Amino acid sequence: MAIRVAKAPADERKLSFWHKLYIPPILSGLSYTLRKLFQKKFTVEYPEEPIELGPEFRGRPVLVEENGQERCVACGLCARVCPPFAIHMQAAETDDPKERYPAVFEINMLRCIYCGLCEEVCPEEAIVMSPEYDFVFSSREEAVYTKERLLVPKERLAPRLKWLAKMRNPQFGKYYRFRVTNNIHSVKAREMVRQGQETV
Ligand code: SF4
Ligand code: SF4
């Protein structure tokens, strides 16, 4: 039986004499490394050096605290939309104008997938994605964040709240004549806009 020897493909790369010596490619690689050494560095020495993240980053979800209390009106939309059922809440009544508040509000950070859907559906901008990304737990119980641990003053969340206002408004404007007040669902925030006050 005849044994066939496969032919080398016609387009096989022909190495020149210098390439066969391997010296020019090595020199070109070294010069590339040398040039990169003196360029601006994009890496950071984490965790010694903190990472600055923009307002579009989705870190752990937090509850917005305003005037010493949560903005949340315990409507339950966030818990309903959360894909991995990470949110647990119990509503209670209050004498405040908002009428309802969450007596219990917990997020299981082991379940949370940082999708941001809770933030998207919240009519009060009461739950937002914070820039916090480095948090650790030593037990499953510790990973369940209670309302006290979730509350963050709105001043600290101002970049994200402003970014949300900026990103949401043009989307709504695509489908009907946009007015800022149309995109403000809470009675309290509408009143603030009417009085010419900032809502974020
Ligand atoms: S970010 Fe997503 S997974 Fe996490 S609590 Fe919100 S809806 Fe649930
Ligand atoms: S959607 Fe907003 S207002 Fe409603 S329960 Fe969740 S955090 Fe509270």
Tab-separated table of C-alpha atoms and ligand atoms in Angstrom:
chain	number	residue	atom	x	y	z
A	1	MET	CA	0.000	0.000	0.000
A	2	ALA	CA	1.364	3.414	-1.002
A	3	ILE	CA	1.875	5.918	1.794
A	4	ARG	CA	0.910	9.484	0.934
A	5	VAL	CA	2.899	12.317	2.395
A	6	ALA	CA	0.834	15.472	2.899
A	7	LYS	CA	2.153	18.459	0.986
A	8	ALA	CA	2.927	21.663	2.865
A	9	PRO	CA	0.234	24.268	2.141
A	10	ALA	CA	1.192	26.693	-0.598
A	11	ASP	CA	0.641	29.732	1.603
A	12	GLU	CA	2.984	28.509	4.375
A	13	ARG	CA	4.962	31.444	5.688
A	14	LYS	CA	8.457	31.692	4.275
A	15	LEU	CA	10.880	32.918	6.914
A	16	SER	CA	13.640	35.219	5.814
A	17	PHE	CA	17.199	34.704	6.907
A	18	TRP	CA	16.837	37.302	9.701
A	19	HIS	CA	13.613	35.782	10.959
A	20	LYS	CA	15.231	32.399	11.079
A	21	LEU	CA	17.766	33.917	13.483
A	22	TYR	CA	14.811	35.007	15.746
A	23	ILE	CA	16.726	38.139	16.723
A	24	PRO	CA	14.621	40.856	15.013
A	25	PRO	CA	11.288	39.652	16.540
A	26	ILE	CA	12.936	39.454	19.972
A	27	LEU	CA	14.308	42.990	19.609
A	28	SER	CA	10.940	44.279	18.408
A	29	GLY	CA	9.200	42.650	21.426
A	30	LEU	CA	11.708	44.131	23.847
A	31	SER	CA	11.365	47.608	22.340
A	32	TYR	CA	7.543	47.349	22.660
A	33	THR	CA	7.906	46.435	26.363
A	34	LEU	CA	10.350	49.308	26.868
A	35	ARG	CA	7.946	51.829	25.288
A	36	LYS	CA	5.071	50.583	27.481
A	37	LEU	CA	7.203	51.007	30.622
A	38	PHE	CA	7.082	54.781	30.275
A	39	GLN	CA	3.432	55.128	29.293
A	40	LYS	CA	0.550	55.983	31.651
A	41	LYS	CA	-0.379	52.976	33.806
A	42	PHE	CA	-4.003	51.794	34.014
A	43	THR	CA	-3.483	49.153	36.671
A	44	VAL	CA	-3.897	49.997	40.365
A	45	GLU	CA	-2.317	48.383	43.389
A	46	TYR	CA	-5.601	47.119	44.858
A	47	PRO	CA	-6.360	46.777	47.796
A	48	GLU	CA	-3.677	49.249	48.986
A	49	GLU	CA	-4.869	51.714	46.349
A	50	PRO	CA	-8.655	52.299	46.166
A	51	ILE	CA	-10.372	52.017	42.794
A	52	GLU	CA	-12.290	55.110	41.713
A	53	LEU	CA	-15.511	54.047	40.012
A	54	GLY	CA	-17.928	56.158	38.028
A	55	PRO	CA	-21.613	56.589	38.943
A	56	GLU	CA	-22.584	53.996	36.308
A	57	PHE	CA	-20.963	51.185	38.326
A	58	ARG	CA	-23.402	48.784	40.019
A	59	GLY	CA	-22.083	47.842	43.471
A	60	ARG	CA	-24.149	46.558	46.371
A	61	PRO	CA	-27.746	47.828	46.498
A	62	VAL	CA	-28.517	50.231	49.362
A	63	LEU	CA	-31.531	52.069	50.734
A	64	VAL	CA	-31.581	55.847	50.412
A	65	GLU	CA	-31.849	57.646	53.738
A	66	GLU	CA	-33.407	61.096	53.642
A	67	ASN	CA	-33.929	63.339	56.681
A	68	GLY	CA	-33.065	60.485	59.024
A	69	GLN	CA	-35.488	57.945	57.573
A	70	GLU	CA	-35.739	55.626	54.578
A	71	ARG	CA	-37.354	56.921	51.376
A	72	CYS	CA	-38.891	53.514	50.832
A	73	VAL	CA	-42.697	53.313	50.965
A	74	ALA	CA	-42.756	49.511	51.187
A	75	CYS	CA	-44.567	49.007	47.875
A	76	GLY	CA	-42.826	45.659	47.422
A	77	LEU	CA	-41.959	46.127	43.727
A	78	CYS	CA	-38.245	45.537	44.249
A	79	ALA	CA	-38.850	42.276	46.123
A	80	ARG	CA	-41.263	41.203	43.389
A	81	VAL	CA	-38.862	41.889	40.510
A	82	CYS	CA	-35.659	40.582	42.134
A	83	PRO	CA	-34.670	37.499	40.045
A	84	PRO	CA	-32.937	35.492	42.829
A	85	PHE	CA	-35.457	36.519	45.561
A	86	ALA	CA	-32.720	38.312	47.504
A	87	ILE	CA	-35.050	40.929	49.041
A	88	HIS	CA	-37.278	40.251	52.022
A	89	MET	CA	-39.516	42.971	53.422
A	90	GLN	CA	-42.488	43.560	55.644
A	91	ALA	CA	-44.584	46.715	55.338
A	92	ALA	CA	-46.063	48.681	58.234
A	93	GLU	CA	-48.164	51.826	58.515
A	94	THR	CA	-46.900	55.226	59.610
A	95	ASP	CA	-48.465	58.626	60.338
A	96	ASP	CA	-46.058	60.255	57.863
A	97	PRO	CA	-47.494	61.479	54.537
A	98	LYS	CA	-45.955	58.451	52.826
A	99	GLU	CA	-48.283	56.211	54.929
A	100	ARG	CA	-46.215	53.018	54.640
A	101	TYR	CA	-42.665	52.110	55.523
A	102	PRO	CA	-40.681	48.875	55.640
A	103	ALA	CA	-40.625	47.588	59.233
A	104	VAL	CA	-38.278	44.887	57.959
A	105	PHE	CA	-36.092	45.208	54.891
A	106	GLU	CA	-33.334	42.708	54.214
A	107	ILE	CA	-31.130	41.872	51.246
A	108	ASN	CA	-29.258	38.612	51.123
A	109	MET	CA	-25.961	39.592	49.534
A	110	LEU	CA	-25.093	35.958	48.789
A	111	ARG	CA	-28.119	35.821	46.503
A	112	CYS	CA	-27.865	39.297	44.975
A	113	ILE	CA	-26.536	39.299	41.412
A	114	TYR	CA	-26.204	43.110	41.189
A	115	CYS	CA	-28.560	43.270	38.225
A	116	GLY	CA	-30.018	46.635	39.278
A	117	LEU	CA	-33.634	45.669	38.544
A	118	CYS	CA	-34.719	46.703	42.052
A	119	GLU	CA	-33.337	50.173	41.379
A	120	GLU	CA	-35.018	50.313	37.981
A	121	VAL	CA	-38.530	49.552	39.235
A	122	CYS	CA	-38.451	51.584	42.443
A	123	PRO	CA	-40.932	54.474	42.049
A	124	GLU	CA	-39.286	56.478	44.850
A	125	GLU	CA	-35.606	56.105	43.947
A	126	ALA	CA	-35.388	54.576	47.388
A	127	ILE	CA	-33.093	51.687	46.492
A	128	VAL	CA	-30.026	52.365	44.374
A	129	MET	CA	-26.828	50.612	43.373
A	130	SER	CA	-23.946	52.016	45.404
A	131	PRO	CA	-20.274	52.137	44.350
A	132	GLU	CA	-19.377	49.710	47.176
A	133	TYR	CA	-17.805	46.511	45.854
A	134	ASP	CA	-15.472	45.185	48.559
A	135	PHE	CA	-17.456	43.672	51.366
A	136	VAL	CA	-16.909	40.319	53.011
A	137	PHE	CA	-18.859	38.009	55.316
A	138	SER	CA	-17.713	35.247	57.609
A	139	SER	CA	-21.089	33.470	57.771
A	140	ARG	CA	-24.357	33.153	55.850
A	141	GLU	CA	-26.189	35.093	58.572
A	142	GLU	CA	-23.763	37.993	58.190
A	143	ALA	CA	-24.503	38.175	54.460
A	144	VAL	CA	-28.106	39.151	55.191
A	145	TYR	CA	-28.031	42.951	55.364
A	146	THR	CA	-30.729	44.429	57.562
A	147	LYS	CA	-32.343	47.836	57.054
A	148	GLU	CA	-29.882	49.504	59.439
A	149	ARG	CA	-26.927	48.239	57.403
A	150	LEU	CA	-28.586	49.087	54.104
A	151	LEU	CA	-29.402	52.720	54.851
A	152	VAL	CA	-27.015	55.263	53.312
A	153	PRO	CA	-27.558	59.061	53.464
A	154	LYS	CA	-28.669	60.430	50.094
A	155	GLU	CA	-25.783	62.934	50.057
A	156	ARG	CA	-23.338	60.036	49.749
A	157	LEU	CA	-25.372	58.612	46.866
A	158	ALA	CA	-25.759	61.908	45.011
A	159	PRO	CA	-23.540	60.920	42.004
A	160	ARG	CA	-25.635	57.798	41.329
A	161	LEU	CA	-28.960	59.610	41.854
A	162	LYS	CA	-27.916	62.372	39.452
A	163	TRP	CA	-26.699	59.837	36.911
A	164	LEU	CA	-30.025	57.958	37.146
A	165	ALA	CA	-31.988	61.162	36.569
A	166	LYS	CA	-29.824	61.956	33.548
A	167	MET	CA	-30.009	58.470	32.012
A	168	ARG	CA	-33.693	57.813	32.639
A	169	ASN	CA	-35.133	61.073	31.388
A	170	PRO	CA	-33.988	60.837	27.717
A	171	GLN	CA	-35.369	57.280	27.516
A	172	PHE	CA	-38.812	58.451	28.551
A	173	GLY	CA	-38.531	61.421	26.210
A	174	LYS	CA	-38.297	59.068	23.215
A	175	TYR	CA	-41.867	57.899	23.575
A	176	TYR	CA	-43.793	61.019	24.526
A	177	ARG	CA	-43.223	64.699	24.995
A	178	PHE	CA	-40.975	64.675	28.021
A	179	ARG	CA	-41.580	66.768	31.086
A	180	VAL	CA	-39.396	66.307	34.161
A	181	THR	CA	-42.436	66.078	36.435
A	182	ASN	CA	-43.756	63.102	34.425
A	183	ASN	CA	-40.797	61.070	35.540
A	184	ILE	CA	-41.221	61.819	39.217
A	185	HIS	CA	-43.623	59.354	40.712
A	186	SER	CA	-43.570	60.162	44.385
A	187	VAL	CA	-46.017	62.726	45.714
A	188	LYS	CA	-43.298	64.184	47.926
A	189	ALA	CA	-40.837	64.645	45.052
A	190	ARG	CA	-43.483	66.250	42.813
A	191	GLU	CA	-44.213	68.729	45.593
A	192	MET	CA	-40.484	69.501	45.875
A	193	VAL	CA	-40.245	70.143	42.125
A	194	ARG	CA	-43.307	72.369	42.299
A	195	GLN	CA	-41.568	74.400	45.003
A	196	GLY	CA	-38.396	74.565	42.908
A	197	GLN	CA	-36.337	72.335	45.229
A	198	GLU	CA	-33.819	69.667	44.234
A	199	THR	CA	-35.166	66.112	44.489
A	200	VAL	CA	-31.860	64.239	44.492
B	1	SF4	S1	-29.570	44.070	42.341
B	1	SF4	FE1	-30.878	42.512	41.368
B	1	SF4	S2	-30.447	40.658	42.540
B	1	SF4	FE2	-29.675	42.355	43.789
B	1	SF4	S3	-31.360	42.867	45.150
B	1	SF4	FE3	-31.585	44.166	43.336
B	1	SF4	S4	-32.974	43.032	41.955
B	1	SF4	FE4	-32.224	41.603	43.514
B	2	SF4	S1	-39.502	49.399	45.131
B	2	SF4	FE1	-38.615	51.128	46.287
B	2	SF4	S2	-40.290	51.957	47.484
B	2	SF4	FE2	-40.932	49.933	46.765
B	2	SF4	S3	-40.362	48.547	48.435
B	2	SF4	FE3	-38.639	48.569	47.031
B	2	SF4	S4	-37.263	50.162	47.819
B	2	SF4	FE4	-39.255	50.474	48.778
